PDB file of C-alpha atoms in Angstrom:
ATOM      1  CA  MET A   1     -37.577  -4.243  13.456  1.00  0.00           C
ATOM      2  CA  GLY A   2     -34.746  -3.686  15.904  1.00  0.00           C
ATOM      3  CA  ARG A   3     -32.098  -5.954  17.283  1.00  0.00           C
ATOM      4  CA  ARG A   4     -33.059  -9.326  18.675  1.00  0.00           C
ATOM      5  CA  TRP A   5     -31.694  -9.434  22.197  1.00  0.00           C
ATOM      6  CA  PRO A   6     -31.012 -12.648  24.121  1.00  0.00           C
ATOM      7  CA  THR A   7     -33.740 -13.451  26.637  1.00  0.00           C
ATOM      8  CA  ASN A   8     -33.377 -14.889  30.149  1.00  0.00           C
ATOM      9  CA  ALA A   9     -35.712 -17.446  31.768  1.00  0.00           C
ATOM     10  CA  ALA A  10     -37.898 -14.608  33.131  1.00  0.00           C
ATOM     11  CA  GLY A  11     -38.459 -13.310  29.586  1.00  0.00           C
ATOM     12  CA  GLN A  12     -36.289 -10.216  30.057  1.00  0.00           C
ATOM     13  CA  THR A  13     -34.032  -9.142  27.226  1.00  0.00           C
ATOM     14  CA  TYR A  14     -30.444  -8.253  28.063  1.00  0.00           C
ATOM     15  CA  GLY A  15     -27.395  -6.763  26.396  1.00  0.00           C
ATOM     16  CA  SER A  16     -25.099  -3.781  26.060  1.00  0.00           C
ATOM     17  CA  LEU A  17     -26.421  -0.302  25.314  1.00  0.00           C
ATOM     18  CA  SER A  18     -23.505   0.088  22.906  1.00  0.00           C
ATOM     19  CA  ASP A  19     -25.270  -2.487  20.707  1.00  0.00           C
ATOM     20  CA  VAL A  20     -28.535  -0.509  20.455  1.00  0.00           C
ATOM     21  CA  ASP A  21     -29.344   0.097  16.778  1.00  0.00           C
ATOM     22  CA  GLU A  22     -32.207   2.556  17.202  1.00  0.00           C
ATOM     23  CA  ALA A  23     -33.931   4.548  19.933  1.00  0.00           C
ATOM     24  CA  GLY A  24     -36.569   2.562  21.767  1.00  0.00           C
ATOM     25  CA  ASP A  25     -34.817  -0.744  21.108  1.00  0.00           C
ATOM     26  CA  GLU A  26     -32.989  -0.982  24.434  1.00  0.00           C
ATOM     27  CA  PRO A  27     -32.966  -4.316  26.276  1.00  0.00           C
ATOM     28  CA  ASP A  28     -34.804  -4.742  29.588  1.00  0.00           C
ATOM     29  CA  LEU A  29     -31.479  -5.329  31.344  1.00  0.00           C
ATOM     30  CA  TYR A  30     -28.341  -3.546  30.244  1.00  0.00           C
ATOM     31  CA  LEU A  31     -24.719  -4.237  30.912  1.00  0.00           C
ATOM     32  CA  ALA A  32     -23.005  -2.306  33.707  1.00  0.00           C
ATOM     33  CA  GLN A  33     -20.216  -2.569  36.231  1.00  0.00           C
ATOM     34  CA  ALA A  34     -21.123  -2.513  39.914  1.00  0.00           C
ATOM     35  CA  THR A  35     -19.243  -0.466  42.497  1.00  0.00           C
ATOM     36  CA  ASN A  36     -17.674  -3.728  43.717  1.00  0.00           C
ATOM     37  CA  GLY A  37     -16.163  -4.298  40.251  1.00  0.00           C
ATOM     38  CA  ARG A  38     -18.505  -7.099  39.242  1.00  0.00           C
ATOM     39  CA  THR A  39     -20.194  -7.000  35.861  1.00  0.00           C
ATOM     40  CA  GLY A  40     -23.934  -7.481  35.622  1.00  0.00           C
ATOM     41  CA  TYR A  41     -27.101  -5.843  34.362  1.00  0.00           C
ATOM     42  CA  LEU A  42     -29.217  -2.849  35.334  1.00  0.00           C
ATOM     43  CA  ASN A  43     -32.995  -3.090  35.136  1.00  0.00           C
ATOM     44  CA  ARG A  44     -34.151  -0.395  32.695  1.00  0.00           C
ATOM     45  CA  ALA A  45     -37.385   0.365  34.609  1.00  0.00           C
ATOM     46  CA  GLU A  46     -35.498   0.693  37.918  1.00  0.00           C
ATOM     47  CA  CYS A  47     -32.962   3.035  36.304  1.00  0.00           C
ATOM     48  CA  GLU A  48     -35.708   5.222  34.852  1.00  0.00           C
ATOM     49  CA  ALA A  49     -37.388   5.505  38.256  1.00  0.00           C
ATOM     50  CA  ALA A  50     -34.070   6.150  40.040  1.00  0.00           C
ATOM     51  CA  THR A  51     -33.029   8.924  37.655  1.00  0.00           C
ATOM     52  CA  GLY A  52     -36.324  10.795  37.351  1.00  0.00           C
ATOM     53  CA  GLY A  53     -37.328   9.270  34.033  1.00  0.00           C
ATOM     54  CA  THR A  54     -40.859   8.680  35.294  1.00  0.00           C
ATOM     55  CA  VAL A  55     -41.466  12.329  36.274  1.00  0.00           C
ATOM     56  CA  SER A  56     -44.326  13.713  34.187  1.00  0.00           C
ATOM     57  CA  THR A  57     -45.778  16.760  35.970  1.00  0.00           C
ATOM     58  CA  LEU A  58     -44.396  20.012  37.344  1.00  0.00           C
ATOM     59  CA  GLU A  59     -45.299  18.891  40.862  1.00  0.00           C
ATOM     60  CA  GLU A  60     -43.415  15.621  40.401  1.00  0.00           C
ATOM     61  CA  ALA A  61     -40.444  17.534  38.985  1.00  0.00           C
ATOM     62  CA  ALA A  62     -40.384  19.865  41.999  1.00  0.00           C
ATOM     63  CA  ALA A  63     -40.561  16.887  44.372  1.00  0.00           C
ATOM     64  CA  TRP A  64     -37.792  15.157  42.415  1.00  0.00           C
ATOM     65  CA  ASN A  65     -35.543  18.216  42.658  1.00  0.00           C
ATOM     66  CA  ARG A  66     -36.182  18.413  46.418  1.00  0.00           C
ATOM     67  CA  ARG A  67     -35.251  14.740  46.746  1.00  0.00           C
ATOM     68  CA  LEU A  68     -31.996  15.303  44.837  1.00  0.00           C
ATOM     69  CA  ALA A  69     -31.157  18.288  47.024  1.00  0.00           C
ATOM     70  CA  ASP A  70     -31.900  16.315  50.211  1.00  0.00           C
ATOM     71  CA  LEU A  71     -29.721  13.416  49.058  1.00  0.00           C
ATOM     72  CA  ALA A  72     -26.906  15.790  48.140  1.00  0.00           C
ATOM     73  CA  ALA A  73     -27.136  17.561  51.505  1.00  0.00           C
ATOM     74  CA  ALA A  74     -26.905  14.206  53.262  1.00  0.00           C
ATOM     75  CA  GLY A  75     -23.967  13.138  51.075  1.00  0.00           C
ATOM     76  CA  GLU A  76     -25.969  10.195  49.762  1.00  0.00           C
ATOM     77  CA  THR A  77     -26.105   8.830  46.242  1.00  0.00           C
ATOM     78  CA  ILE A  78     -28.799   7.274  44.097  1.00  0.00           C
ATOM     79  CA  SER A  79     -28.150   3.614  43.434  1.00  0.00           C
ATOM     80  CA  VAL A  80     -29.848   0.575  41.962  1.00  0.00           C
ATOM     81  CA  PRO A  81     -29.047  -3.127  42.142  1.00  0.00           C
ATOM     82  CA  VAL A  82     -26.835  -4.767  39.535  1.00  0.00           C
ATOM     83  CA  TYR A  83     -28.211  -8.180  38.617  1.00  0.00           C
ATOM     84  CA  ALA A  84     -26.828 -11.364  37.151  1.00  0.00           C
ATOM     85  CA  GLU A  85     -28.136 -12.302  33.705  1.00  0.00           C
ATOM     86  CA  ASP A  86     -31.194 -13.899  35.341  1.00  0.00           C
ATOM     87  CA  GLY A  87     -32.467 -10.443  36.375  1.00  0.00           C
ATOM     88  CA  ARG A  88     -32.987 -11.622  39.973  1.00  0.00           C
ATOM     89  CA  THR A  89     -29.642 -12.373  41.577  1.00  0.00           C
ATOM     90  CA  VAL A  90     -28.065  -9.180  42.925  1.00  0.00           C
ATOM     91  CA  VAL A  91     -24.306  -9.027  42.303  1.00  0.00           C
ATOM     92  CA  GLY A  92     -23.695  -5.431  43.414  1.00  0.00           C
ATOM     93  CA  ARG A  93     -24.908  -1.825  43.246  1.00  0.00           C
ATOM     94  CA  PHE A  94     -24.603   0.887  40.603  1.00  0.00           C
ATOM     95  CA  GLU A  95     -24.397   4.515  41.727  1.00  0.00           C
ATOM     96  CA  PHE A  96     -25.639   7.428  39.662  1.00  0.00           C
ATOM     97  CA  ALA A  97     -24.078  10.861  39.906  1.00  0.00           C
ATOM     98  CA  ASN A  98     -26.424  13.291  41.643  1.00  0.00           C
ATOM     99  CA  PRO A  99     -26.664  16.503  39.624  1.00  0.00           C
ATOM    100  CA  ALA A 100     -27.538  18.394  42.816  1.00  0.00           C
ATOM    101  CA  GLN A 101     -24.144  17.452  44.268  1.00  0.00           C
ATOM    102  CA  GLY A 102     -22.476  19.309  41.425  1.00  0.00           C
ATOM    103  CA  ARG A 103     -23.987  22.639  42.406  1.00  0.00           C
ATOM    104  CA  VAL A 104     -21.510  24.753  44.254  1.00  0.00           C
ATOM    105  CA  ARG A 105     -22.767  27.765  46.117  1.00  0.00           C
ATOM    106  CA  PRO A 106     -20.119  30.424  46.494  1.00  0.00           C
ATOM    107  CA  ARG A 107     -19.245  31.420  50.008  1.00  0.00           C
ATOM    108  CA  PRO A 108     -20.040  34.997  50.909  1.00  0.00           C
ATOM    109  CA  GLN A 109     -16.922  37.082  50.612  1.00  0.00           C
ATOM    110  CA  ARG A 110     -15.983  39.470  53.356  1.00  0.00           C
ATOM    111  CA  PRO A 111     -14.689  42.809  52.266  1.00  0.00           C
ATOM    112  CA  PRO A 112     -10.955  43.226  52.812  1.00  0.00           C
ATOM    113  CA  ARG A 113     -10.031  44.878  56.070  1.00  0.00           C
ATOM    114  CA  SER A 114      -8.857  48.395  55.790  1.00  0.00           C
ATOM    115  CA  GLU A 115      -5.920  49.265  57.961  1.00  0.00           C
TER     116      GLU A 115
END
């Protein structure tokens, strides 16, 4: 049996991912720092959905990649709420890096002018 995590009033477990003893034993809410500097918890299910963790078919994967490309083109990020320990009170937002924003397409090079 894995670690026994503390539980909030809603029955959600919470803690730091650095305390995970074995795969599959992550808490429902895990410790994170919001973009506003406040510390709180990310909802595991929301993070999985926001980062493509729920994609299970080739069609879903293609749609996910299109979404990432669209967000990158618009200069937008993927973010989820950061909650207080109760799992309800929003204390900030957490932004994920968009892998599509890391793709750099080289500019076409013009041949040098001959004089």
